[in-house]
mmCIF file with all atom_site columns, C-alpha atoms in Angstrom:
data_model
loop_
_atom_site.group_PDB
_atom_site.id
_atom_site.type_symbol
_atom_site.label_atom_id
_atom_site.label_alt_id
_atom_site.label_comp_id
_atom_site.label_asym_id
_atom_site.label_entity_id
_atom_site.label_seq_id
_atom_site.pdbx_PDB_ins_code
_atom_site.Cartn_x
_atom_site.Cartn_y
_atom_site.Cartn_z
_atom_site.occupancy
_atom_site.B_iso_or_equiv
_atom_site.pdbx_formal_charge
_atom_site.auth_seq_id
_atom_site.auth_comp_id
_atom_site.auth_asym_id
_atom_site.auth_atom_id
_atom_site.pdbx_PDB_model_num
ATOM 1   C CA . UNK A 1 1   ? 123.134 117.986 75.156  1.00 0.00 ? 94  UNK A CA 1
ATOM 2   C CA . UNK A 1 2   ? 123.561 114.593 74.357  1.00 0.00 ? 95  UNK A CA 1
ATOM 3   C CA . UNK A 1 3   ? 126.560 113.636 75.451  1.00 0.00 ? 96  UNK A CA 1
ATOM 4   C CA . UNK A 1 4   ? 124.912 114.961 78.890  1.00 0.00 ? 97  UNK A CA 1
ATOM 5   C CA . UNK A 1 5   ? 122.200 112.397 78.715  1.00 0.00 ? 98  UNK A CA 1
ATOM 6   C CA . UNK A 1 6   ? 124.848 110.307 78.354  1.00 0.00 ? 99  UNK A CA 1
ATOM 7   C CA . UNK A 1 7   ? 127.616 110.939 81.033  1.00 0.00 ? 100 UNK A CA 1
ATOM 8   C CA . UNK A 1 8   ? 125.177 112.848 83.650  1.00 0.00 ? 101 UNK A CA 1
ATOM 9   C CA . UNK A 1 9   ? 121.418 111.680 83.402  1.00 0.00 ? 102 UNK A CA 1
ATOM 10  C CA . UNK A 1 10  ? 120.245 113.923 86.288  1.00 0.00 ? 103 UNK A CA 1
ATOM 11  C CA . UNK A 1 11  ? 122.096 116.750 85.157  1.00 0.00 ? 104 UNK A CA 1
ATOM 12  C CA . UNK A 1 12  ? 120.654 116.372 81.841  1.00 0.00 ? 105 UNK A CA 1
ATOM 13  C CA . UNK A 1 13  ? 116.868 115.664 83.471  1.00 0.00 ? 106 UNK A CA 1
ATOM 14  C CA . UNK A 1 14  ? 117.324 119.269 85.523  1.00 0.00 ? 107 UNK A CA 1
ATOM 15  C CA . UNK A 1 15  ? 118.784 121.069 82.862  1.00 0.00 ? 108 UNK A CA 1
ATOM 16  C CA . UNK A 1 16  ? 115.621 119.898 80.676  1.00 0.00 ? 109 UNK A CA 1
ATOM 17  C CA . UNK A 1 17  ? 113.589 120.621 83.133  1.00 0.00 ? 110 UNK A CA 1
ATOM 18  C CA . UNK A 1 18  ? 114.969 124.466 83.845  1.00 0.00 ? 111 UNK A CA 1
ATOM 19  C CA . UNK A 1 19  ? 114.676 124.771 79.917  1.00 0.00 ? 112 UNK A CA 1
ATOM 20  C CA . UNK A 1 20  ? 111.288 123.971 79.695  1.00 0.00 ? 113 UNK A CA 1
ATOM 21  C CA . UNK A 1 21  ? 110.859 126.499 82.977  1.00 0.00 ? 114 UNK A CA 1
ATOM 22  C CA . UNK A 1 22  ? 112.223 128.990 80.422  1.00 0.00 ? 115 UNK A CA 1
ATOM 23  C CA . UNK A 1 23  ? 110.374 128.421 77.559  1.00 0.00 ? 116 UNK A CA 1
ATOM 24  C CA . UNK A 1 24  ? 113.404 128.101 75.977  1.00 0.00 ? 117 UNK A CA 1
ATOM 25  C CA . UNK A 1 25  ? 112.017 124.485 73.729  1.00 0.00 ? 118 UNK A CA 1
ATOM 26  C CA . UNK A 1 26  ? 114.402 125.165 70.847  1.00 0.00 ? 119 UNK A CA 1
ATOM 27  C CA . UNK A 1 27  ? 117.052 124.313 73.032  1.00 0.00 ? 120 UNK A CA 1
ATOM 28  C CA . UNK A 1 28  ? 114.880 120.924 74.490  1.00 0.00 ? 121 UNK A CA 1
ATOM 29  C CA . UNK A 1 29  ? 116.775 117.503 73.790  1.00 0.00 ? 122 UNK A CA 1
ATOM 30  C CA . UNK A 1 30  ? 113.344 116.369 72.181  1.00 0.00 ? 123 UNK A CA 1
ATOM 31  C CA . UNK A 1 31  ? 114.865 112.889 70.899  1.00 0.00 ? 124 UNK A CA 1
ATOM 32  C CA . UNK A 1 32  ? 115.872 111.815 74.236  1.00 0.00 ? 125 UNK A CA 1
ATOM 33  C CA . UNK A 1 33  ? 113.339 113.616 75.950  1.00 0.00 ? 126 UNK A CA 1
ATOM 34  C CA . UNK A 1 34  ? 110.468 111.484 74.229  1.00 0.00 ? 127 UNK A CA 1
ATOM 35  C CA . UNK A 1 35  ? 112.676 108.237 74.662  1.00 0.00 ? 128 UNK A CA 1
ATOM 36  C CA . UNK A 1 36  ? 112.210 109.029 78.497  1.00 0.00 ? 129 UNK A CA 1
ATOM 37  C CA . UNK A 1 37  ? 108.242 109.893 78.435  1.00 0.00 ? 130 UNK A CA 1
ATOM 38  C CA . UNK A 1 38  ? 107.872 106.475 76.404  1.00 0.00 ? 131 UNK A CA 1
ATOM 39  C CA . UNK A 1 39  ? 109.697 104.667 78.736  1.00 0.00 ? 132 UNK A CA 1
ATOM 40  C CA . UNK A 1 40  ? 108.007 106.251 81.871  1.00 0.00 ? 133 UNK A CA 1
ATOM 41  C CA . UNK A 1 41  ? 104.179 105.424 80.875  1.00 0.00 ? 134 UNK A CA 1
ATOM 42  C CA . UNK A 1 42  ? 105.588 102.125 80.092  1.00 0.00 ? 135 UNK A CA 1
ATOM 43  C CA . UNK A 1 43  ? 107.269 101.744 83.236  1.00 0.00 ? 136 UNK A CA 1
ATOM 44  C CA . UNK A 1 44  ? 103.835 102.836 85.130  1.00 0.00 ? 137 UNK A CA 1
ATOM 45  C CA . UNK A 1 45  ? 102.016 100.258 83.098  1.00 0.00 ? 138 UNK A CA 1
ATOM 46  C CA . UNK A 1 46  ? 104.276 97.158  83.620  1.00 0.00 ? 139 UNK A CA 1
ATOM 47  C CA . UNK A 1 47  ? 104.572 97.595  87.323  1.00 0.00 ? 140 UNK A CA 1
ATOM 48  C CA . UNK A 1 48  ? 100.604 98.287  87.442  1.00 0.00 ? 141 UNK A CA 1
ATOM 49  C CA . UNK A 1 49  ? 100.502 95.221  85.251  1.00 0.00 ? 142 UNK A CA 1
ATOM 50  C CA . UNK A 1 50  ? 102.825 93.114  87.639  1.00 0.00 ? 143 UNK A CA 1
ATOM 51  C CA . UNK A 1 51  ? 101.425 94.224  90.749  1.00 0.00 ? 144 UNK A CA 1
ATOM 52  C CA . UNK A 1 52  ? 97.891  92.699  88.991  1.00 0.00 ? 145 UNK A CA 1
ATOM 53  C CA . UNK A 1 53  ? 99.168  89.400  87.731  1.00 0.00 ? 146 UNK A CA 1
ATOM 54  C CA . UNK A 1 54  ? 100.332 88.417  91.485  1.00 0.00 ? 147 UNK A CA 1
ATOM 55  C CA . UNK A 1 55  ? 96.696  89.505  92.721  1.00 0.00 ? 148 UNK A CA 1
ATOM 56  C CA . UNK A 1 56  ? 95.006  88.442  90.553  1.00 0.00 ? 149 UNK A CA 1
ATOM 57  C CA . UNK A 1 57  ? 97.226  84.936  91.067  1.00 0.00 ? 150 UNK A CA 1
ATOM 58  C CA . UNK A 1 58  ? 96.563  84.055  94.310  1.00 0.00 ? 151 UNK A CA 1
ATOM 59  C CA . UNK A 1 59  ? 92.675  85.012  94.192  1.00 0.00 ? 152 UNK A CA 1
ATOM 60  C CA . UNK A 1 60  ? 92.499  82.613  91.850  1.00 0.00 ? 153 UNK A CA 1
ATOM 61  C CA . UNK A 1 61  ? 94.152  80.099  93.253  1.00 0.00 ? 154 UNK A CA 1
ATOM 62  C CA . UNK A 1 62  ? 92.250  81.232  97.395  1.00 0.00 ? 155 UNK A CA 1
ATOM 63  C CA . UNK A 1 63  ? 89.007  81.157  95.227  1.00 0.00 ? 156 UNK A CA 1
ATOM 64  C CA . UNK A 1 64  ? 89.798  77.576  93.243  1.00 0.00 ? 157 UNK A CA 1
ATOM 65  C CA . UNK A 1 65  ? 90.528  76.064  96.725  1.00 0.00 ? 158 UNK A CA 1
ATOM 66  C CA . UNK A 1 66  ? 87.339  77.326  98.564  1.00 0.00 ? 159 UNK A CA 1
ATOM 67  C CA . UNK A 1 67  ? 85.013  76.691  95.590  1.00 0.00 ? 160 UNK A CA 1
ATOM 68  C CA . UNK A 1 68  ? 86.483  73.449  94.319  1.00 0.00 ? 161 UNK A CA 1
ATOM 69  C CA . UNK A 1 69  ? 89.398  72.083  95.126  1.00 0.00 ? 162 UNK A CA 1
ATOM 70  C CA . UNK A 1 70  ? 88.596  72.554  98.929  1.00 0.00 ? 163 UNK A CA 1
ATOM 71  C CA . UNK A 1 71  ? 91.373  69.591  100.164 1.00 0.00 ? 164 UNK A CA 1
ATOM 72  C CA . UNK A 1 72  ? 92.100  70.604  104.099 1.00 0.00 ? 165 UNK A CA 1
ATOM 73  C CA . UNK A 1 73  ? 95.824  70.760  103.940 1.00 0.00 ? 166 UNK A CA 1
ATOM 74  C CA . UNK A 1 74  ? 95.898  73.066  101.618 1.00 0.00 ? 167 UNK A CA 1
ATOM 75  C CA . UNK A 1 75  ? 93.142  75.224  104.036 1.00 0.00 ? 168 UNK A CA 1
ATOM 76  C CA . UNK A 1 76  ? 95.398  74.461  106.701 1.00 0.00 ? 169 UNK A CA 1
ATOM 77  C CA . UNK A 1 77  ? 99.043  74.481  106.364 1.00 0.00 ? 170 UNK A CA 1
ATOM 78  C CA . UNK A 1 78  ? 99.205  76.865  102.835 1.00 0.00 ? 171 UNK A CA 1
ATOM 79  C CA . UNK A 1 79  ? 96.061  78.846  102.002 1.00 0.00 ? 172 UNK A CA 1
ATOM 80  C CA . UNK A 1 80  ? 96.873  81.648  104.982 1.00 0.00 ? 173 UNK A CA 1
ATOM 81  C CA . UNK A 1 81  ? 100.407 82.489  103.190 1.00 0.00 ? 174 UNK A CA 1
ATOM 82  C CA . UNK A 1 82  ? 98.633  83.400  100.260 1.00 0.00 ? 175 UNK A CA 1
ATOM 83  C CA . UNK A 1 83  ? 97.411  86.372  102.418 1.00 0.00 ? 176 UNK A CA 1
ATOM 84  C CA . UNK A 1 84  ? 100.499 88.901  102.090 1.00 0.00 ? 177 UNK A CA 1
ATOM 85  C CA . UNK A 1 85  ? 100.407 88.304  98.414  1.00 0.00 ? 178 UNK A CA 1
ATOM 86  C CA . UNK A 1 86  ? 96.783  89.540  98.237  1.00 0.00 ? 179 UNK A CA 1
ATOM 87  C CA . UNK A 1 87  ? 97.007  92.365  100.281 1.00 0.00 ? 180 UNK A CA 1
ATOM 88  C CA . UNK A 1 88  ? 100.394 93.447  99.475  1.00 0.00 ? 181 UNK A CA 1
ATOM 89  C CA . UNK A 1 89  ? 100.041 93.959  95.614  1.00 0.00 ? 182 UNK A CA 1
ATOM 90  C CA . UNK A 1 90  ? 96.641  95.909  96.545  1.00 0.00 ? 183 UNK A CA 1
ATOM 91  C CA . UNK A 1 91  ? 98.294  98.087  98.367  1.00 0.00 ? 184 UNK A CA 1
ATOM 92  C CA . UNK A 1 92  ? 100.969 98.838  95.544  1.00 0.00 ? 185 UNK A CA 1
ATOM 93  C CA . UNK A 1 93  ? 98.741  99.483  93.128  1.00 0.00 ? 186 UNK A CA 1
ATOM 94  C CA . UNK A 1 94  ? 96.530  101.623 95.419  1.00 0.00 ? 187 UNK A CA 1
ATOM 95  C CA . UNK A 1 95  ? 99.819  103.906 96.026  1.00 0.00 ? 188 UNK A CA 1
ATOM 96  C CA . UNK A 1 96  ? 100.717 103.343 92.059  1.00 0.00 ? 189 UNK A CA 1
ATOM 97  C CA . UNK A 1 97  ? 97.093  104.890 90.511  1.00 0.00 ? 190 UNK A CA 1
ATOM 98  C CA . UNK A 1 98  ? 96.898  107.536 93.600  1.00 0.00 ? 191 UNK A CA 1
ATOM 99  C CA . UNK A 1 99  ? 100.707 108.970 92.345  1.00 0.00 ? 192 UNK A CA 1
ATOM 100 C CA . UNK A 1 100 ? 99.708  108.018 88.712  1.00 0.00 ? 193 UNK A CA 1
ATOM 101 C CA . UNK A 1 101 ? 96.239  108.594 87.424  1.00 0.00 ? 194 UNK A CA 1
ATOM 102 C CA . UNK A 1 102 ? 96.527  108.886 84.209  1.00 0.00 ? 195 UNK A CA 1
ATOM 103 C CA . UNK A 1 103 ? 97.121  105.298 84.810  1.00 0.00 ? 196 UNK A CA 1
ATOM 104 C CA . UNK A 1 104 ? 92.980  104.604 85.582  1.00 0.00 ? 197 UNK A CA 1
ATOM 105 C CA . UNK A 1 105 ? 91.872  104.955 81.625  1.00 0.00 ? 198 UNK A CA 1
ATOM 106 C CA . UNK A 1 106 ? 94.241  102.030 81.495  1.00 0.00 ? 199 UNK A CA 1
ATOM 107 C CA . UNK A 1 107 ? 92.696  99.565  84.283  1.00 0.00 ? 200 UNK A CA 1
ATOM 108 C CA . UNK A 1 108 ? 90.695  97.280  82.218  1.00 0.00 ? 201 UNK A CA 1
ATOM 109 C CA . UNK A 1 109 ? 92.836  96.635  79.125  1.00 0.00 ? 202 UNK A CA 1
ATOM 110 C CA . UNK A 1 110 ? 95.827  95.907  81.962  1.00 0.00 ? 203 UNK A CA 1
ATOM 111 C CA . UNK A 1 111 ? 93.882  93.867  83.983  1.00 0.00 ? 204 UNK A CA 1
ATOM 112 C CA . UNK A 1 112 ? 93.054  92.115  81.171  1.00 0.00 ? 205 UNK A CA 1
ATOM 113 C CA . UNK A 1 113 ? 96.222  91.039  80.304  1.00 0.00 ? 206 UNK A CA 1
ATOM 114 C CA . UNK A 1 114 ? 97.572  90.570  83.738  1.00 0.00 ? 207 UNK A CA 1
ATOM 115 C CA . UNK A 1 115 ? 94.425  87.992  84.041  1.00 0.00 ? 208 UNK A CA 1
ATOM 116 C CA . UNK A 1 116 ? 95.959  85.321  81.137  1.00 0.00 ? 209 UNK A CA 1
ATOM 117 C CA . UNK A 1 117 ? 99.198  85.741  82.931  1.00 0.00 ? 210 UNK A CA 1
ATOM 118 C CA . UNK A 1 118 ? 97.897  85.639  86.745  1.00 0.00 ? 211 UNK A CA 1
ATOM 119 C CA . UNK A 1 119 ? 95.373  82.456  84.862  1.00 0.00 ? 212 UNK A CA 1
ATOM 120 C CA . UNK A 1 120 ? 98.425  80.509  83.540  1.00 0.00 ? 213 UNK A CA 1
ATOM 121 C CA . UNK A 1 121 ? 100.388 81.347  87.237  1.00 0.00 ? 214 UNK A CA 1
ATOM 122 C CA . UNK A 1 122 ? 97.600  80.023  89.222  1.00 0.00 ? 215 UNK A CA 1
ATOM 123 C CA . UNK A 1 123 ? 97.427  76.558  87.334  1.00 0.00 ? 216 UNK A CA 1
ATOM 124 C CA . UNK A 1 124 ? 101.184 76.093  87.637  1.00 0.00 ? 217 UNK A CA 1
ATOM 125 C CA . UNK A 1 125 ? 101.187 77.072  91.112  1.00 0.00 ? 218 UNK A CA 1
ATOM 126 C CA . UNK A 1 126 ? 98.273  75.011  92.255  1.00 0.00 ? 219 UNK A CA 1
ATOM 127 C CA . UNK A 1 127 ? 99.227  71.706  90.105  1.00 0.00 ? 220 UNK A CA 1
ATOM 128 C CA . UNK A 1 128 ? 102.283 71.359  92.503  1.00 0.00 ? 221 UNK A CA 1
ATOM 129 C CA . UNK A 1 129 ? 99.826  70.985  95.454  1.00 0.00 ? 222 UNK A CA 1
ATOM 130 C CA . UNK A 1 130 ? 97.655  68.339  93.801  1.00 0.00 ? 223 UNK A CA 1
ATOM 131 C CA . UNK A 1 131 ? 98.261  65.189  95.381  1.00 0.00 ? 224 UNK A CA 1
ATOM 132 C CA . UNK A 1 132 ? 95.457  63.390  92.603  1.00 0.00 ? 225 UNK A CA 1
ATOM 133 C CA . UNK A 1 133 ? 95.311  63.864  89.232  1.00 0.00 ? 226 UNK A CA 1
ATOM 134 C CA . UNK A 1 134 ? 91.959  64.762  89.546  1.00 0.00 ? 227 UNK A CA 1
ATOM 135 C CA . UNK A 1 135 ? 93.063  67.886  91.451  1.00 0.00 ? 228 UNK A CA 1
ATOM 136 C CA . UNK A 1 136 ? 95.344  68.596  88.315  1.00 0.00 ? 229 UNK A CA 1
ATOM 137 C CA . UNK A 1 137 ? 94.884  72.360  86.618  1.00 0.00 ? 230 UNK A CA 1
ATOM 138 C CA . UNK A 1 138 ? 94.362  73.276  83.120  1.00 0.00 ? 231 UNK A CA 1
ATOM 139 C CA . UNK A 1 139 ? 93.014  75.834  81.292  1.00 0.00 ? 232 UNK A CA 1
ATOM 140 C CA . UNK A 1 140 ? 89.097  75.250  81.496  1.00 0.00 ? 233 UNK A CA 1
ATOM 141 C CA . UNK A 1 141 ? 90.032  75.368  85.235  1.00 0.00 ? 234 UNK A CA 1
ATOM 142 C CA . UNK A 1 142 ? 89.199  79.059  85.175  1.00 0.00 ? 235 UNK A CA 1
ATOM 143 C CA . UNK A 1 143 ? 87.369  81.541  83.086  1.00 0.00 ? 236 UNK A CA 1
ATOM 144 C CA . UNK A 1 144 ? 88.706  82.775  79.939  1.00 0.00 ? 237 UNK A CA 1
ATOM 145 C CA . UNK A 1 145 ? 88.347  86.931  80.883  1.00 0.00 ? 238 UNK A CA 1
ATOM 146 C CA . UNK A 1 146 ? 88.671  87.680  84.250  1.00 0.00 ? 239 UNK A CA 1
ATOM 147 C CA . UNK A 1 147 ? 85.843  87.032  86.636  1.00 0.00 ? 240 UNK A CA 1
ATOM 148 C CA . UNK A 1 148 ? 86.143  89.879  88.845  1.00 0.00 ? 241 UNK A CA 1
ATOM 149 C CA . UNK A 1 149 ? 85.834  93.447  87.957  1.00 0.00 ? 242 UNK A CA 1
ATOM 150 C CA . UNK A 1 150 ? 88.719  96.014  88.867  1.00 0.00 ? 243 UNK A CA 1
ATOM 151 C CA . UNK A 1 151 ? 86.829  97.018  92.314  1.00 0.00 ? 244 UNK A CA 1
ATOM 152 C CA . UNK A 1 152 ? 86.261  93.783  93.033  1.00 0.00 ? 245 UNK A CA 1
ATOM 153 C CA . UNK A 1 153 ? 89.971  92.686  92.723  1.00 0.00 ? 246 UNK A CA 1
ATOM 154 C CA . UNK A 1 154 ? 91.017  95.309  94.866  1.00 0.00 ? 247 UNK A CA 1
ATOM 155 C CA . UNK A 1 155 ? 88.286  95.152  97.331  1.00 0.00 ? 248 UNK A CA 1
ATOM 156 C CA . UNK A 1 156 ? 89.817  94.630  101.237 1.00 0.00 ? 249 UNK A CA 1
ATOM 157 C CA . UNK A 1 157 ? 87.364  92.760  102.402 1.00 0.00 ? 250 UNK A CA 1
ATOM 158 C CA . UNK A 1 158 ? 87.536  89.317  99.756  1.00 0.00 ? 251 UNK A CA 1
ATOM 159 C CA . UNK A 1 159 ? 88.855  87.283  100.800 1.00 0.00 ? 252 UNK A CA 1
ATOM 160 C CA . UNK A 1 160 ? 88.154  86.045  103.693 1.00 0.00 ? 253 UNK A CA 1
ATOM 161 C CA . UNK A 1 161 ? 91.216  84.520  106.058 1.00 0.00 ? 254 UNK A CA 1
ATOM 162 C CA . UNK A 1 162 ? 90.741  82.037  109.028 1.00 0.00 ? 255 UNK A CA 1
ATOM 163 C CA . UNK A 1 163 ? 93.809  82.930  110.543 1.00 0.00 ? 256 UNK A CA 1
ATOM 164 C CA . UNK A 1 164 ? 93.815  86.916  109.662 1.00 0.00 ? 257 UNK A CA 1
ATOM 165 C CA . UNK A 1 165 ? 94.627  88.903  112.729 1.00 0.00 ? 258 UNK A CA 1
#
């Protein structure tokens, strides 16, 4: 069975697959057959993870320029490509959790984490439109946890764009 998993992985995931069918679980290639449920939930939960940081990203950096920073050029000429970034992801992870709920016990510890990476994005990213160092990023810029709650990240109608359709 193994050297299956090896030389023909879809042959090896039907023929696990039509033994389990069978009932026939003494025969099951249970080593590699755990290796593969381990690395699907962990596939799940990096993309949901990934899909988070970019949201979560860019609202900070669309809500740092309308709350603070607020410098027209920025409003003007780079604040509207933020857009696909917003919506996109939302609509990834919409299609991620509908195929994959056993993904939604999971939300808030992910989010979590994709905040201090989506945090640390949104500084770098914004610091190379500062034209004054008083425009400069750091991390008291934003709050420690995230500010928004899951339905709020992934609610359509925040935020806001001047040029939207």
């Amino acid at each position: 069975m193994e050297s299956l998993y090896n030389t023909d992985y879809h042959q090896w995931l039907r023929q696990q697959r039509e033994l389990l069918i069978q009932g026939q679980l003494d025969q099951l290639d249970i080593e590699n057959l755990i290796e593969e449920l381990e690395l699907g939930i962990n596939q799940n939960l990096d993309t949901l993870e990934s899909h988070l940081m970019i949201l979560i990203t860019h609202l900070l950096k669309w809500d740092y320029q309308e709350k603070v920073l607020q410098d027209p050029w920025v409003d003007e000429c780079v604040k509207h490509t933020w857009m696909p970034s917003i919506r996109n992801p939302r609509a990834k992870i919409r299609q991620l959790i509908e195929k994959h709920s056993n993904l939604k016990p999971q939300i808030d510890r992910v989010l979590a984490k994709a905040y201090s990476i989506g945090k640390q994005d949104a500084i770098d990213e914004m610091n190379e439109y500062a034209r004054h160092d008083h425009q400069r990023l750091n991390q008291s810029s934003f709050p420690e946890v995230c500010p928004w709650s899951f339905e709020q990240v992934m609610d359509k109608s925040w935020p806001v764009s001047k040029h939207s359709p």
